[in-house]
C-alpha positions as a LaTeX table, in Angstrom:
\begin{tabular}{lrrr}
\hline
Residue & $x$ (\AA) & $y$ (\AA) & $z$ (\AA) \\
\hline
Met1 & 85.49 & 46.73 & 109.30 \\
Gly2 & 85.42 & 50.37 & 108.42 \\
Leu3 & 83.15 & 53.23 & 109.69 \\
Pro4 & 81.93 & 54.67 & 106.38 \\
Glu5 & 79.69 & 57.21 & 108.16 \\
Phe6 & 82.79 & 59.10 & 108.98 \\
Ala7 & 83.38 & 59.68 & 105.39 \\
Leu8 & 80.05 & 61.31 & 105.15 \\
Phe9 & 80.72 & 63.57 & 108.18 \\
Ala10 & 84.12 & 64.59 & 107.03 \\
Pro11 & 83.09 & 66.99 & 104.16 \\
Ile12 & 81.64 & 69.35 & 106.85 \\
Phe13 & 85.11 & 70.40 & 107.57 \\
Asp14 & 86.25 & 70.62 & 103.95 \\
Tyr15 & 86.49 & 74.15 & 102.40 \\
Pro16 & 82.88 & 74.99 & 101.22 \\
Glu17 & 82.81 & 74.45 & 97.48 \\
Pro18 & 79.71 & 74.31 & 95.34 \\
Gly19 & 77.66 & 71.35 & 96.60 \\
Tyr20 & 78.49 & 71.98 & 100.18 \\
Gly21 & 74.89 & 72.35 & 101.28 \\
Glu22 & 74.18 & 68.82 & 99.75 \\
Arg23 & 77.07 & 67.39 & 101.59 \\
Val24 & 75.90 & 68.95 & 104.88 \\
Ala25 & 72.50 & 67.69 & 104.24 \\
Ala26 & 73.71 & 64.15 & 103.75 \\
Ala27 & 75.82 & 64.24 & 106.90 \\
His28 & 72.80 & 65.70 & 108.84 \\
Glu29 & 70.50 & 62.75 & 107.70 \\
Met30 & 73.35 & 60.36 & 108.60 \\
Val31 & 73.46 & 61.84 & 112.13 \\
Arg32 & 69.65 & 61.71 & 112.35 \\
Gly33 & 69.68 & 58.04 & 111.71 \\
Leu34 & 72.82 & 56.79 & 113.47 \\
Tyr35 & 73.80 & 59.31 & 116.15 \\
Pro36 & 70.66 & 60.93 & 117.52 \\
Gln37 & 72.77 & 62.18 & 120.45 \\
Ala38 & 74.48 & 64.52 & 118.08 \\
Leu39 & 71.41 & 65.82 & 116.22 \\
Glu40 & 70.75 & 68.86 & 118.34 \\
Glu41 & 74.35 & 70.20 & 117.52 \\
Met42 & 73.81 & 69.39 & 113.97 \\
Asp43 & 70.47 & 71.13 & 113.75 \\
Arg44 & 72.14 & 74.21 & 115.32 \\
Phe45 & 74.85 & 74.10 & 112.66 \\
Thr46 & 72.60 & 73.94 & 109.79 \\
Arg47 & 70.37 & 76.61 & 111.17 \\
Ala48 & 73.35 & 78.92 & 111.92 \\
Leu49 & 74.60 & 78.59 & 108.17 \\
Gly50 & 71.09 & 78.83 & 106.82 \\
Leu51 & 71.20 & 75.37 & 105.23 \\
Arg52 & 67.92 & 73.97 & 106.39 \\
Asp53 & 66.83 & 73.18 & 102.96 \\
Gly54 & 70.22 & 72.08 & 101.69 \\
Ala55 & 70.63 & 74.91 & 99.28 \\
Cys56 & 74.08 & 76.56 & 99.18 \\
Glu57 & 74.95 & 78.98 & 96.34 \\
Gly58 & 75.66 & 82.51 & 95.38 \\
Glu59 & 75.83 & 84.95 & 98.30 \\
Arg60 & 74.93 & 82.11 & 100.85 \\
Leu61 & 78.01 & 80.01 & 99.76 \\
Asp62 & 80.21 & 83.18 & 99.66 \\
Ala63 & 79.29 & 83.96 & 103.10 \\
Ile64 & 79.89 & 80.37 & 104.40 \\
Gln65 & 83.31 & 80.36 & 102.71 \\
Glu66 & 84.18 & 83.59 & 104.50 \\
Leu67 & 83.21 & 82.20 & 107.77 \\
Tyr68 & 85.17 & 78.92 & 107.19 \\
Thr69 & 88.24 & 80.98 & 106.36 \\
Arg70 & 87.70 & 83.42 & 109.30 \\
Thr71 & 87.27 & 80.35 & 111.59 \\
Phe72 & 90.03 & 78.17 & 110.65 \\
Asp73 & 92.51 & 79.88 & 108.30 \\
Ile74 & 92.90 & 83.76 & 108.30 \\
Gln75 & 92.80 & 85.36 & 111.79 \\
Pro76 & 91.41 & 82.10 & 112.88 \\
Ile77 & 89.55 & 81.01 & 116.02 \\
Thr78 & 91.38 & 77.61 & 115.79 \\
Thr79 & 92.73 & 75.29 & 113.17 \\
Leu80 & 91.70 & 71.93 & 111.79 \\
Asp81 & 95.19 & 70.62 & 111.97 \\
Val82 & 95.00 & 68.67 & 115.18 \\
Gly83 & 98.69 & 68.25 & 115.76 \\
Phe84 & 99.12 & 72.04 & 115.71 \\
Val85 & 96.34 & 72.28 & 118.14 \\
Leu86 & 97.93 & 70.03 & 120.63 \\
Phe87 & 101.65 & 70.85 & 119.98 \\
Gly88 & 102.12 & 73.83 & 117.93 \\
Asp89 & 105.26 & 73.52 & 115.80 \\
Asp90 & 107.05 & 71.53 & 118.49 \\
Tyr91 & 108.81 & 68.27 & 117.19 \\
Lys92 & 106.20 & 66.07 & 118.54 \\
Arg93 & 103.90 & 67.41 & 115.75 \\
Gly94 & 106.42 & 66.18 & 113.22 \\
Glu95 & 106.50 & 62.90 & 114.63 \\
Ile96 & 102.72 & 62.64 & 114.37 \\
Leu97 & 102.69 & 63.82 & 110.94 \\
Ser98 & 105.20 & 61.34 & 109.87 \\
Asn99 & 103.35 & 58.49 & 111.38 \\
Leu100 & 100.05 & 59.66 & 109.98 \\
Asn101 & 101.43 & 60.09 & 106.50 \\
Lys102 & 102.40 & 56.38 & 106.65 \\
Glu103 & 98.96 & 55.43 & 107.66 \\
His104 & 97.30 & 57.37 & 105.06 \\
Ile105 & 99.51 & 55.99 & 102.30 \\
Ala106 & 99.00 & 52.31 & 103.52 \\
Ser107 & 95.14 & 52.89 & 103.53 \\
Gly108 & 95.07 & 54.55 & 100.29 \\
Asn109 & 93.65 & 57.65 & 101.80 \\
Ser110 & 94.61 & 60.84 & 99.71 \\
Cys111 & 95.23 & 63.96 & 101.90 \\
Gly112 & 94.82 & 66.21 & 98.93 \\
Asn113 & 96.41 & 69.63 & 99.52 \\
Glu114 & 96.08 & 69.40 & 103.25 \\
Leu115 & 98.49 & 67.82 & 105.96 \\
Ala116 & 98.16 & 64.40 & 107.44 \\
Asp117 & 96.72 & 65.70 & 110.70 \\
His118 & 93.90 & 67.80 & 109.09 \\
Leu119 & 90.67 & 66.84 & 110.73 \\
Pro120 & 88.70 & 65.73 & 107.51 \\
Asn121 & 91.74 & 63.54 & 106.54 \\
Leu122 & 91.62 & 61.86 & 109.87 \\
Leu123 & 87.87 & 61.27 & 109.78 \\
Arg124 & 88.27 & 59.62 & 106.34 \\
Leu125 & 91.16 & 57.52 & 107.70 \\
Ile126 & 88.84 & 56.35 & 110.38 \\
Ala127 & 86.24 & 55.54 & 107.73 \\
Ile128 & 88.64 & 53.24 & 106.05 \\
Lys129 & 90.42 & 51.56 & 109.07 \\
Gly130 & 87.40 & 51.33 & 111.53 \\
Lys131 & 88.21 & 50.51 & 115.11 \\
Asp132 & 91.48 & 48.92 & 114.80 \\
Pro133 & 94.10 & 49.48 & 117.39 \\
Phe134 & 95.90 & 52.40 & 115.59 \\
Val135 & 92.52 & 54.26 & 115.33 \\
Arg136 & 91.77 & 53.58 & 118.99 \\
Glu137 & 95.02 & 55.06 & 120.04 \\
Leu138 & 94.57 & 58.01 & 117.47 \\
Val139 & 91.09 & 58.80 & 119.03 \\
Asp140 & 92.17 & 58.51 & 122.65 \\
Met141 & 95.61 & 60.23 & 122.44 \\
Ile142 & 95.24 & 62.71 & 119.75 \\
Leu143 & 91.78 & 63.49 & 118.13 \\
Ala144 & 89.65 & 63.54 & 121.19 \\
Pro145 & 92.00 & 65.85 & 123.32 \\
Ala146 & 92.42 & 68.03 & 120.15 \\
Leu147 & 88.63 & 68.38 & 119.66 \\
Arg148 & 88.20 & 69.34 & 123.26 \\
Ala149 & 91.00 & 72.08 & 123.09 \\
Met150 & 89.51 & 73.26 & 119.80 \\
Leu151 & 86.11 & 73.79 & 121.28 \\
Arg152 & 87.66 & 75.65 & 124.35 \\
Glu153 & 88.93 & 78.28 & 121.72 \\
Phe154 & 85.45 & 79.26 & 120.99 \\
Asp155 & 85.07 & 80.57 & 124.58 \\
Pro156 & 84.32 & 84.41 & 124.21 \\
Glu157 & 87.30 & 85.38 & 126.51 \\
Arg158 & 89.68 & 83.45 & 124.24 \\
Val159 & 88.15 & 84.76 & 121.06 \\
Ala160 & 88.47 & 88.29 & 122.42 \\
Lys161 & 92.18 & 87.81 & 123.19 \\
Lys162 & 92.85 & 86.41 & 119.70 \\
Asn163 & 90.99 & 89.33 & 117.93 \\
Glu164 & 93.07 & 91.85 & 120.19 \\
Tyr165 & 96.34 & 90.05 & 119.01 \\
Tyr166 & 95.19 & 90.01 & 115.33 \\
Lys167 & 94.33 & 93.69 & 115.44 \\
Lys168 & 97.78 & 94.45 & 116.93 \\
Gln169 & 99.65 & 92.14 & 114.60 \\
Tyr170 & 97.82 & 93.02 & 111.26 \\
Lys171 & 96.61 & 96.49 & 112.10 \\
Thr172 & 93.05 & 95.46 & 111.06 \\
Leu173 & 90.56 & 92.82 & 112.04 \\
Ile174 & 88.68 & 90.87 & 109.45 \\
Glu175 & 84.92 & 91.16 & 109.82 \\
Thr176 & 82.86 & 88.06 & 110.38 \\
Pro177 & 80.21 & 87.52 & 107.71 \\
Asn178 & 76.67 & 87.94 & 108.40 \\
Val179 & 76.17 & 84.38 & 109.64 \\
Glu180 & 76.58 & 83.10 & 113.22 \\
Ser181 & 80.29 & 83.52 & 114.01 \\
Ile182 & 80.59 & 80.36 & 116.03 \\
Ala183 & 78.53 & 78.07 & 113.78 \\
Tyr184 & 81.53 & 75.64 & 113.36 \\
Arg185 & 81.64 & 75.07 & 117.11 \\
Tyr186 & 78.38 & 73.12 & 116.69 \\
Ala187 & 79.87 & 70.94 & 114.04 \\
Leu188 & 82.92 & 70.31 & 116.23 \\
Arg189 & 80.69 & 69.37 & 119.07 \\
Ala190 & 78.73 & 66.97 & 116.96 \\
Cys191 & 81.99 & 65.41 & 115.73 \\
Tyr192 & 82.99 & 64.91 & 119.55 \\
Ile193 & 79.70 & 63.27 & 120.40 \\
Ile194 & 79.99 & 60.94 & 117.40 \\
Leu195 & 83.45 & 59.91 & 118.45 \\
Ser196 & 82.29 & 59.45 & 122.18 \\
Thr197 & 79.51 & 57.27 & 120.81 \\
Glu198 & 81.76 & 54.90 & 118.71 \\
Phe199 & 84.70 & 54.77 & 120.91 \\
Glu200 & 83.25 & 55.07 & 124.34 \\
Leu201 & 85.37 & 57.95 & 125.36 \\
Pro202 & 85.68 & 57.92 & 129.14 \\
Glu203 & 84.70 & 61.05 & 131.28 \\
Val204 & 88.08 & 62.08 & 132.31 \\
Asp205 & 89.78 & 65.21 & 133.40 \\
Ala206 & 91.64 & 67.06 & 130.48 \\
Ala207 & 95.17 & 65.54 & 130.02 \\
Glu208 & 98.06 & 67.71 & 130.86 \\
Val209 & 98.95 & 68.06 & 127.11 \\
Glu210 & 95.44 & 69.38 & 126.56 \\
Leu211 & 95.50 & 71.72 & 129.47 \\
Asn212 & 98.64 & 73.16 & 128.06 \\
Cys213 & 97.18 & 73.85 & 124.63 \\
Asp214 & 96.97 & 77.46 & 123.82 \\
Phe215 & 96.31 & 78.26 & 120.14 \\
Leu216 & 97.21 & 81.96 & 120.53 \\
Lys217 & 100.58 & 81.17 & 122.07 \\
Ser218 & 101.31 & 78.63 & 119.30 \\
Leu219 & 100.33 & 81.42 & 116.73 \\
Gln220 & 102.65 & 83.94 & 118.43 \\
Val221 & 105.58 & 81.54 & 118.29 \\
Glu222 & 104.92 & 80.69 & 114.68 \\
Asn223 & 104.68 & 84.31 & 113.64 \\
Lys224 & 107.84 & 85.17 & 115.58 \\
Thr225 & 109.76 & 82.33 & 113.90 \\
Glu226 & 108.52 & 83.51 & 110.46 \\
Asp227 & 109.62 & 87.07 & 111.26 \\
Ile228 & 113.14 & 85.89 & 112.27 \\
Lys229 & 113.31 & 83.92 & 109.06 \\
Gly230 & 112.24 & 86.88 & 107.08 \\
Ser231 & 114.73 & 89.31 & 108.67 \\
\hline
\end{tabular}
């Protein structure tokens, strides 16, 4: 038995296209009905993006697109590719991608233009497979630790260090659009609460792999590798 509600939540982390406001509103109502524990974070998310009425077009959509890109893609706070969050470009991520690709294909879950470890793709995979043993292991060993690590990257000190690196590396710092700069942190928190509710995640200390996660160091290694290849 699947968990179709995860398919309703996944579009929150897709790139914001026309209709994004309606998709967020649908996820918000789903959370209100099924996961009241996560409702406060969803309320914060929709308020931060100015989506209280579900409308999202024109300048509002442009601003949300810029925020999404600044949060996850260009001079990012973190990434939605959970394997990179945990392992950077280490071979372990390659193993995860290989195994996930097989599961996506077997489940008929299209990853579109994104990689197999992209958060929305994983949420849609859970929607299809439900609570089978593979998903249980995925949540315990990969997804939950990655979400905790992603949330930690929004800490002001970590954000400041990344911005300092970006300014040094690229000679300029992309401005954050005129919406709350950490808005997606609320959505990630809501996602973690939903996972905790469905999979009864234990209250445990961070695993060693999670404690060793450092998104900035992974970026530095990746950029250094690209510089060597380009020289």
